[in-house]
Short mmCIF file of C-alpha atoms and ligand atoms in Angstrom, two decimals:
data_model
loop_
_atom_site.label_atom_id
_atom_site.label_comp_id
_atom_site.label_asym_id
_atom_site.label_seq_id
_atom_site.Cartn_x
_atom_site.Cartn_y
_atom_site.Cartn_z
CA MET A 1 251.38 165.31 380.24
CA SER A 2 254.92 165.11 379.58
CA GLN A 3 256.24 167.56 382.27
CA ASN A 4 254.65 169.80 385.04
CA TYR A 5 253.57 173.20 383.87
CA THR A 6 253.54 176.65 385.56
CA ALA A 7 251.42 179.38 384.98
CA ALA A 8 250.63 182.71 385.89
CA ILE A 9 247.20 184.85 385.94
CA VAL A 10 246.65 188.37 384.62
CA GLY A 11 243.73 190.20 386.08
CA CYS A 12 242.19 188.96 389.15
CA GLY A 13 238.63 189.50 388.61
CA ASP A 14 235.46 187.11 387.89
CA ILE A 15 236.81 185.10 384.80
CA ALA A 16 240.02 184.48 386.29
CA HIS A 17 238.61 182.07 389.14
CA HIS A 18 237.44 179.96 386.03
CA HIS A 19 240.90 180.23 384.74
CA VAL A 20 242.29 178.81 388.09
CA LYS A 21 239.82 176.06 388.43
CA GLY A 22 240.92 174.92 384.75
CA TYR A 23 244.84 174.74 385.93
CA GLN A 24 244.21 172.96 388.89
CA ARG A 25 241.95 170.28 387.50
CA ALA A 26 244.37 169.84 384.76
CA GLY A 27 247.46 169.79 387.21
CA VAL A 28 249.10 172.95 386.29
CA GLU A 29 250.94 175.00 389.25
CA LEU A 30 249.95 178.54 389.80
CA VAL A 31 253.00 180.43 390.42
CA ALA A 32 251.98 184.30 390.09
CA VAL A 33 249.20 186.68 389.50
CA VAL A 34 249.34 189.99 388.67
CA ASP A 35 246.72 193.10 388.92
CA PRO A 36 247.24 196.64 389.63
CA LEU A 37 245.03 196.43 392.63
CA GLU A 38 246.78 194.94 395.96
CA ILE A 39 243.29 193.66 397.26
CA ALA A 40 242.61 191.79 394.37
CA ARG A 41 245.98 190.15 394.34
CA ALA A 42 245.91 189.39 397.89
CA GLN A 43 242.59 187.53 397.39
CA TYR A 44 243.92 184.96 394.84
CA ARG A 45 247.13 184.70 396.95
CA GLU A 46 245.24 183.48 399.95
CA GLU A 47 242.55 181.74 398.32
CA TYR A 48 244.69 179.68 395.84
CA GLY A 49 247.82 179.72 397.88
CA ILE A 50 249.73 181.49 394.96
CA GLU A 51 253.43 182.83 395.92
CA ARG A 52 254.08 185.44 393.72
CA ASP A 53 251.99 188.97 392.80
CA PHE A 54 252.76 191.81 390.69
CA ALA A 55 251.55 194.83 389.67
CA SER A 56 252.12 194.68 386.08
CA VAL A 57 252.52 192.11 383.82
CA GLU A 58 255.92 193.35 382.69
CA GLU A 59 257.37 193.30 385.91
CA MET A 60 255.93 189.43 386.53
CA LEU A 61 257.45 188.23 383.17
CA ALA A 62 261.08 190.00 384.33
CA GLU A 63 260.99 187.95 387.35
CA VAL A 64 258.67 184.51 386.56
CA ALA A 65 259.11 182.40 383.61
CA PRO A 66 255.63 180.97 383.60
CA ASP A 67 254.98 178.38 380.61
CA ILE A 68 251.27 179.80 380.44
CA VAL A 69 249.89 182.90 380.83
CA SER A 70 246.06 183.65 381.29
CA VAL A 71 245.30 187.03 380.11
CA CYS A 72 242.00 187.84 382.03
CA THR A 73 241.84 191.51 381.77
CA TRP A 74 239.05 193.58 379.95
CA HIS A 75 238.87 193.55 376.07
CA LEU A 76 240.90 196.72 375.25
CA LEU A 77 243.85 195.16 377.35
CA HIS A 78 243.86 191.60 375.59
CA PRO A 79 246.62 192.32 372.87
CA ALA A 80 249.13 194.08 374.87
CA PRO A 81 249.63 191.33 377.87
CA THR A 82 249.56 188.51 375.26
CA ILE A 83 251.97 190.23 373.04
CA ALA A 84 254.29 190.85 376.05
CA ALA A 85 254.02 187.05 377.30
CA ALA A 86 254.80 185.72 373.66
CA ARG A 87 257.85 188.07 373.55
CA ALA A 88 259.17 186.81 376.91
CA GLY A 89 259.02 183.52 375.57
CA VAL A 90 256.24 181.77 377.26
CA LYS A 91 254.83 178.72 375.92
CA GLY A 92 251.20 179.13 376.01
CA VAL A 93 248.58 181.93 376.40
CA ILE A 94 245.14 181.52 377.24
CA CYS A 95 243.30 184.89 376.28
CA GLU A 96 239.79 185.71 377.06
CA LYS A 97 237.54 186.60 374.58
CA PRO A 98 236.73 188.99 372.66
CA MET A 99 240.14 188.45 371.14
CA ALA A 100 240.70 191.94 370.40
CA VAL A 101 238.74 194.91 369.75
CA GLY A 102 239.68 195.35 365.86
CA LEU A 103 241.07 192.94 363.08
CA GLY A 104 244.32 194.53 363.22
CA LEU A 105 245.28 193.64 366.88
CA ALA A 106 243.93 190.26 366.56
CA ASP A 107 246.43 189.72 363.60
CA GLU A 108 249.28 191.00 365.44
CA MET A 109 248.36 189.03 368.39
CA VAL A 110 248.65 185.86 366.21
CA ALA A 111 251.77 187.09 364.32
CA VAL A 112 253.54 188.08 367.24
CA CYS A 113 253.01 184.55 369.12
CA GLU A 114 253.70 182.39 365.92
CA GLU A 115 257.09 184.68 365.80
CA HIS A 116 258.16 183.23 368.79
CA GLY A 117 256.65 179.57 368.82
CA THR A 118 253.86 180.36 371.43
CA ARG A 119 250.86 178.82 371.23
CA LEU A 120 247.70 181.22 371.68
CA VAL A 121 244.27 180.00 372.88
CA ILE A 122 241.69 182.49 372.92
CA SER A 123 238.63 181.17 375.75
CA HIS A 124 235.79 180.59 373.73
CA GLN A 125 235.65 177.62 376.25
CA ARG A 126 232.11 176.83 375.02
CA ARG A 127 233.61 174.94 372.32
CA PHE A 128 234.09 172.12 375.02
CA THR A 129 230.60 171.98 375.80
CA PRO A 130 228.56 168.45 374.78
CA GLY A 131 225.79 170.11 373.59
CA TRP A 132 227.87 172.01 370.98
CA GLU A 133 230.27 169.14 370.41
CA LYS A 134 227.20 167.03 369.61
CA ALA A 135 225.73 169.37 367.15
CA ARG A 136 229.07 169.47 365.22
CA GLU A 137 229.22 165.58 365.25
CA LEU A 138 225.90 165.50 363.87
CA VAL A 139 226.94 168.12 361.03
CA GLN A 140 229.87 166.13 360.33
CA SER A 141 228.00 163.04 359.99
CA GLY A 142 225.33 164.33 357.42
CA ALA A 143 222.59 163.87 359.97
CA ILE A 144 220.72 166.61 358.36
CA GLY A 145 222.03 166.61 354.99
CA GLN A 146 223.63 169.71 353.35
CA VAL A 147 223.89 172.51 355.93
CA GLN A 148 222.26 175.67 354.70
CA GLN A 149 221.64 177.95 357.52
CA VAL A 150 222.66 178.24 361.39
CA GLU A 151 220.22 181.08 363.28
CA THR A 152 221.16 182.23 366.73
CA LYS A 153 220.36 185.29 369.26
CA VAL A 154 222.26 186.48 371.95
CA GLY A 155 222.13 189.66 374.21
CA ALA A 156 224.74 191.53 376.17
CA GLY A 157 226.73 192.77 373.51
CA LEU A 158 228.24 191.61 370.01
CA LEU A 159 231.85 191.86 371.73
CA ASN A 160 230.71 190.07 374.92
CA CYS A 161 228.08 187.51 374.23
CA GLY A 162 228.39 187.81 370.14
CA THR A 163 231.69 186.55 370.03
CA HIS A 164 230.81 183.60 371.58
CA VAL A 165 228.00 182.36 369.30
CA ILE A 166 229.83 183.55 366.14
CA ASP A 167 232.52 181.43 367.21
CA GLY A 168 229.98 178.67 368.24
CA ALA A 169 228.48 178.42 364.67
CA ARG A 170 231.97 178.70 363.12
CA PHE A 171 232.62 175.42 365.50
CA MET A 172 229.68 173.64 364.45
CA LEU A 173 230.29 174.01 360.81
CA GLY A 174 233.97 173.08 360.90
CA ASP A 175 235.35 176.70 360.76
CA PRO A 176 234.34 177.36 357.38
CA GLU A 177 235.90 180.50 355.47
CA THR A 178 233.62 183.92 355.33
CA GLU A 179 232.83 185.24 352.07
CA TRP A 180 230.88 188.04 352.98
CA VAL A 181 228.94 189.66 355.81
CA MET A 182 226.12 192.12 355.48
CA GLY A 183 225.27 193.71 359.04
CA ALA A 184 223.28 196.67 360.58
CA VAL A 185 223.50 198.16 364.06
CA GLU A 186 221.74 200.44 366.43
CA ARG A 187 223.14 202.68 369.11
CA GLN A 188 220.45 205.35 370.29
CA SER A 189 222.19 205.07 373.94
CA GLU A 190 225.65 205.79 374.94
CA ARG A 191 226.21 202.34 375.95
CA PHE A 192 229.61 200.79 376.62
CA GLU A 193 230.84 197.32 378.00
CA ARG A 194 233.88 197.03 380.16
CA ASP A 195 235.14 200.58 378.85
CA THR A 196 234.34 199.60 375.34
CA PRO A 197 231.50 201.56 373.18
CA ILE A 198 229.10 199.13 372.10
CA GLU A 199 225.69 198.84 369.96
CA ASP A 200 222.48 198.60 371.58
CA GLY A 201 221.36 195.96 368.95
CA SER A 202 222.95 194.49 365.84
CA MET A 203 222.27 191.86 363.18
CA ALA A 204 224.38 190.08 360.61
CA LEU A 205 223.92 187.46 357.72
CA VAL A 206 227.30 185.84 357.20
CA HIS A 207 227.69 183.82 354.20
CA MET A 208 230.34 181.46 354.29
CA ALA A 209 232.11 178.75 352.05
CA GLY A 210 229.84 175.97 350.54
CA GLY A 211 226.98 178.79 350.68
CA VAL A 212 226.05 178.17 354.28
CA GLN A 213 224.72 181.34 355.85
CA PHE A 214 224.31 182.38 359.54
CA LEU A 215 221.96 184.57 360.81
CA LEU A 216 222.72 186.56 363.96
CA GLN A 217 220.72 189.02 366.36
CA THR A 218 222.45 190.99 369.07
CA ASP A 219 220.17 192.39 371.78
CA LEU A 220 216.92 192.56 369.72
CA ASP A 221 214.62 189.24 370.45
CA MET A 222 215.78 187.39 373.09
CA SER A 223 213.24 184.35 372.71
CA GLU A 224 215.35 181.04 372.46
CA ALA A 225 218.43 183.28 373.18
CA TRP A 226 221.63 180.92 372.92
CA HIS A 227 219.82 178.32 370.97
CA PHE A 228 221.28 177.25 367.49
CA PHE A 229 219.07 176.16 364.99
CA VAL A 230 220.87 174.53 362.53
CA ARG A 231 219.00 173.75 359.14
CA GLY A 232 220.28 171.04 356.35
CA SER A 233 218.49 169.67 353.39
CA GLY A 234 217.56 166.62 355.32
CA GLY A 235 216.63 167.95 358.92
CA LEU A 236 217.23 170.24 361.89
CA ILE A 237 219.44 170.48 364.89
CA ASP A 238 218.29 172.58 367.82
CA ALA A 239 221.60 172.72 370.29
CA THR A 240 222.63 174.82 373.41
CA GLU A 241 225.62 173.92 375.54
CA THR A 242 223.82 171.21 377.69
CA ARG A 243 221.30 170.06 375.33
CA CYS A 244 221.07 168.71 371.58
CA ARG A 245 218.03 167.69 369.53
CA LEU A 246 217.82 166.46 366.11
CA PHE A 247 215.00 166.04 363.65
CA ASN A 248 215.26 164.29 360.57
CA GLU A 249 213.40 161.46 358.49
CA ALA A 250 214.92 158.69 360.84
CA SER A 251 214.28 160.37 364.25
CA GLY A 252 210.45 160.23 364.56
CA GLY A 253 209.89 163.86 365.51
CA TRP A 254 212.48 165.73 367.71
CA GLN A 255 214.61 163.18 369.11
CA GLU A 256 216.90 164.17 372.42
CA GLN A 257 220.65 163.27 371.98
CA ASP A 258 222.57 161.82 374.59
CA LEU A 259 225.26 163.79 375.77
CA GLY A 260 226.94 161.70 378.04
CA VAL A 261 226.42 163.75 381.25
CA PRO A 262 223.00 165.05 382.71
CA ALA A 263 222.69 168.89 381.88
CA GLU A 264 222.80 170.00 385.37
CA GLN A 265 226.46 168.67 385.30
CA ILE A 266 227.75 170.47 382.44
CA ASP A 267 230.13 173.25 382.96
CA VAL A 268 229.45 176.43 380.15
CA ILE A 269 232.51 177.84 381.92
CA GLY A 270 235.03 177.23 384.37
CA GLY A 271 235.12 173.39 385.62
CA LYS A 272 235.51 170.46 382.73
CA ALA A 273 235.17 173.38 380.06
CA ASN A 274 238.20 175.31 381.25
CA GLU A 275 240.27 172.09 382.13
CA ARG A 276 240.08 170.40 378.77
CA GLN A 277 240.61 173.76 377.26
CA THR A 278 243.76 173.92 379.24
CA ARG A 279 244.64 170.34 378.49
CA GLU A 280 244.29 170.87 374.84
CA LEU A 281 247.03 173.77 375.09
CA ILE A 282 249.34 171.35 376.72
CA ALA A 283 248.84 168.77 373.99
CA TRP A 284 249.48 171.51 371.24
CA ILE A 285 252.45 172.58 373.07
CA GLU A 286 253.71 169.31 373.19
CA GLY A 287 253.27 168.92 369.37
CA GLY A 288 249.82 168.02 368.87
CA PRO A 289 246.91 169.14 366.80
CA GLU A 290 246.36 172.85 366.49
CA HIS A 291 243.69 173.81 369.37
CA ARG A 292 240.26 174.33 368.54
CA GLY A 293 240.17 177.74 370.20
CA SER A 294 243.50 178.73 368.63
CA GLY A 295 244.24 182.63 367.73
CA ARG A 296 244.46 181.62 364.29
CA ARG A 297 240.45 180.45 364.39
CA ALA A 298 239.37 183.24 366.87
CA ARG A 299 240.69 186.20 364.28
CA GLU A 300 238.22 184.77 362.21
CA THR A 301 235.41 185.51 364.82
CA VAL A 302 236.68 188.83 365.19
CA ALA A 303 236.63 189.45 361.79
CA VAL A 304 233.43 188.53 361.35
CA MET A 305 232.10 190.81 364.36
CA MET A 306 233.95 193.75 362.55
CA ALA A 307 232.66 193.09 359.20
CA LEU A 308 229.34 193.15 360.57
CA LEU A 309 229.93 196.97 362.16
CA GLU A 310 231.97 197.81 358.91
CA SER A 311 228.72 196.65 356.94
CA ALA A 312 226.52 199.02 358.65
CA ARG A 313 229.12 201.96 358.84
CA GLN A 314 229.82 201.37 354.71
CA HIS A 315 225.94 200.46 354.09
CA ARG A 316 227.17 197.72 351.75
CA VAL A 317 227.78 193.86 352.08
CA VAL A 318 231.62 193.69 353.12
CA ARG A 319 233.43 191.01 351.07
CA PHE A 320 236.16 188.76 352.71
CA PRO A 321 239.26 189.27 353.15
CA LEU A 322 238.24 192.51 355.16
CA GLN A 323 240.12 195.60 354.75
CA GLU A 324 239.10 197.65 357.90
CA GLN A 325 241.85 197.01 360.57
CA GLY A 326 240.39 199.15 363.54
CA TYR A 327 236.98 199.09 365.11
CA PRO A 328 234.47 200.33 362.97
CA LEU A 329 232.00 201.23 365.90
CA GLU A 330 234.37 203.75 367.38
CA LEU A 331 235.15 204.98 363.34
CA MET A 332 231.33 205.61 363.30
CA LEU A 333 231.27 207.78 366.18
CA GLN A 334 234.14 209.41 365.34
CA GLU A 335 232.61 210.15 361.70
CA GLY A 336 229.14 211.22 363.44
CA LYS A 337 227.18 208.21 362.00
CA LEU A 338 225.90 207.05 365.16
CA GLU A 339 224.57 210.07 366.86
CA PRO A 340 222.93 208.73 370.14
CA ALA A 341 219.27 209.93 370.92
CA GLN A 342 219.84 209.59 374.56
CA LYS A 343 222.76 211.30 376.15
CA GLY A 344 224.50 209.73 379.28
CA ARG A 345 227.48 207.05 379.49
CA TYR A 346 226.72 203.88 380.81
CA ASP A 347 228.57 200.65 381.29
CA ILE A 348 226.73 197.44 381.25
CA ARG A 349 229.43 195.38 383.23
CA GLY A 350 230.47 198.77 385.20
CA TYR A 351 229.43 197.57 388.20
CA LEU A 352 232.87 195.11 387.81
CA ASN A 353 235.28 198.16 388.40
CA ARG A 354 236.54 197.12 391.84
CA GLU A 355 238.08 200.35 392.51
CA GLY A 356 236.39 202.47 395.35
CA VAL A 357 234.35 199.23 396.58
CA ASP A 358 233.81 198.44 400.32
CA GLU A 359 235.66 195.83 400.86
CA GLY A 360 234.76 194.76 404.43
CA GLU A 361 231.61 194.43 402.55
CA TYR A 362 233.34 192.41 399.40
CA ALA A 363 234.79 189.99 402.27
CA LYS A 364 231.32 189.41 404.29
CA LEU A 365 230.07 188.46 400.81
CA ARG A 366 232.88 186.23 399.92
CA ALA A 367 232.72 184.68 403.09
CA THR A 368 228.98 183.49 402.55
CA GLY A 369 230.27 181.77 399.23
CA MET A 370 229.09 183.98 396.90
CA GLY A 371 231.03 184.45 393.36
CA HIS A 372 232.72 187.96 392.61
CA HIS A 373 230.46 188.64 389.72
CA GLN A 374 227.64 188.60 391.97
CA ILE A 375 228.95 190.53 394.88
CA MET A 376 230.09 193.24 392.26
CA ARG A 377 226.52 193.21 391.29
CA THR A 378 225.37 192.99 394.97
CA LEU A 379 227.72 195.89 396.19
CA SER A 380 226.67 198.48 393.13
CA GLU A 381 223.10 197.65 393.44
CA ARG A 382 223.36 198.70 397.34
CA GLU A 383 225.20 201.73 396.25
CA GLU A 384 222.33 202.58 393.66
CA GLU A 385 219.79 202.16 396.50
CA ARG A 386 221.50 204.51 398.64
CA ASN A 387 221.94 207.05 396.19
CA GLY A 388 218.06 206.85 395.59
N1 NAD B 1 234.83 183.18 378.39
C1 NAD B 1 233.54 183.46 378.99
O1 NAD B 1 232.99 182.93 379.14
C2 NAD B 1 233.69 184.97 379.79
C3 NAD B 1 233.12 185.25 380.67
C4 NAD B 1 233.03 186.23 381.50
C5 NAD B 1 233.95 187.24 381.21
N2 NAD B 1 235.02 186.99 380.17
C6 NAD B 1 236.02 188.18 379.72
O2 NAD B 1 236.91 188.08 380.70
C7 NAD B 1 237.50 189.28 380.76
C8 NAD B 1 237.44 189.94 382.26
O3 NAD B 1 236.05 190.28 382.59
P1 NAD B 1 235.81 189.90 383.93
O4 NAD B 1 234.50 190.15 384.24
O5 NAD B 1 236.66 189.05 384.71
O6 NAD B 1 236.54 191.35 384.60
P2 NAD B 1 236.80 191.90 386.32
O7 NAD B 1 236.40 193.33 386.14
O8 NAD B 1 236.17 191.32 387.03
O9 NAD B 1 238.20 191.70 386.26
C9 NAD B 1 239.25 192.06 385.42
C10 NAD B 1 240.88 192.59 386.36
O10 NAD B 1 241.79 192.92 385.82
C11 NAD B 1 242.16 193.87 386.50
N3 NAD B 1 243.09 194.70 385.58
C12 NAD B 1 242.96 195.85 385.38
N4 NAD B 1 243.74 196.63 384.55
C13 NAD B 1 244.83 195.74 384.56
C14 NAD B 1 246.21 195.49 383.86
N5 NAD B 1 246.69 196.30 383.54
N6 NAD B 1 246.62 194.13 384.40
C15 NAD B 1 246.35 193.34 385.20
N7 NAD B 1 245.22 193.23 385.31
C16 NAD B 1 244.35 194.34 385.20
C17 NAD B 1 241.25 194.27 387.22
O11 NAD B 1 241.94 195.17 388.50
C18 NAD B 1 240.32 193.19 387.60
O12 NAD B 1 240.93 192.62 388.92
C19 NAD B 1 236.68 190.30 379.89
O13 NAD B 1 237.16 190.11 378.58
C20 NAD B 1 235.50 189.24 379.54
O14 NAD B 1 234.76 189.26 378.32
C21 NAD B 1 234.83 185.73 379.52
#
């Protein structure tokens, strides 16, 4: 690192703790935090010794000139702070996934960052896990011959966890171009995730350059979820973030791959994953190669998600480049194409909303060492019990 870097955090909730860890481990100084909730800002200032705090990103950017800004707000609030930070001239942005809810917004983020020379990274930090890296290495080395298909399953929504595994498949395959997507969606209930309407379940067949196909299920069958089965003309890979197995002519059955670190010491989130993500951004800022999780690459992941939904909306194969710029699920709702059978809005991450939380109880749980996510879930469960 040729100079000392400073960073500011936007959104002092759960994931921001992992960004902080990444900065600390990479030797980046935290200079400011932003959150409309005073209590959330105070907690970060206290826990991490951060000097300045602001209620809005605009106020922060007017007064502080951090080198890097982390955007750790909910999905719908990813584009605006990213664009504001780029316009203010920051060197780098690490924005949380999903990059944006709509391809038009993702492209705007990339364009504004490029225009201002801001290096944009989307936090698909699992690209830094040894299991995924080993799978990519095996694919590239030809260990399973010509790759034909990748298959994976995941839960908790397409935008939330689907983005990670689409991005993961793309990473393992060397970020190939998408040619077409065929998708199916069910939304029988009024399901939301972090304020965004989402599907109950979905599936997609993604056809990529070179003829490789990626088969994805979200919130359908969850057996072996988060496993990637990569099939080639000469073998098979079974990979997760913490494990990678190879089966080919030479392997003598399933052969466990040495990841160089025990599974229990691998950070899927935070720790080394966020540290390496941060370090690679700094290297990119300093003229190194494009970050493996760059905005340009993540916008392709957004395009696949939106094409899945657009395919269900149009009842046809969606060929790339994707034309629809908005959020096809929202459009289906407006068009009356997804009328839910069960009425009643619910949000699968609604418990993260800190407004109205008993902060005394929060502090007691925090003092036990419990993480933010777990505290919020516990408080929400207690509230539900109280309300019968
Ligand atoms: N990369 C990963 O593995 C991973 C894991 C978990 C969450 N995430 C992503 O991180 C994002 C945040 O999720 P979370 O679980 O941390 O949520 P959270 O609710 O715990 O934190 C969000 C914070 O943003 C604050 N906020 C709201 N409006 C704001 C604004 N205008 N400006 C600044 N701050 C504002 C809230 O008060 C809250 O403190 C989501 O998009 C989620 O998908 C990523």
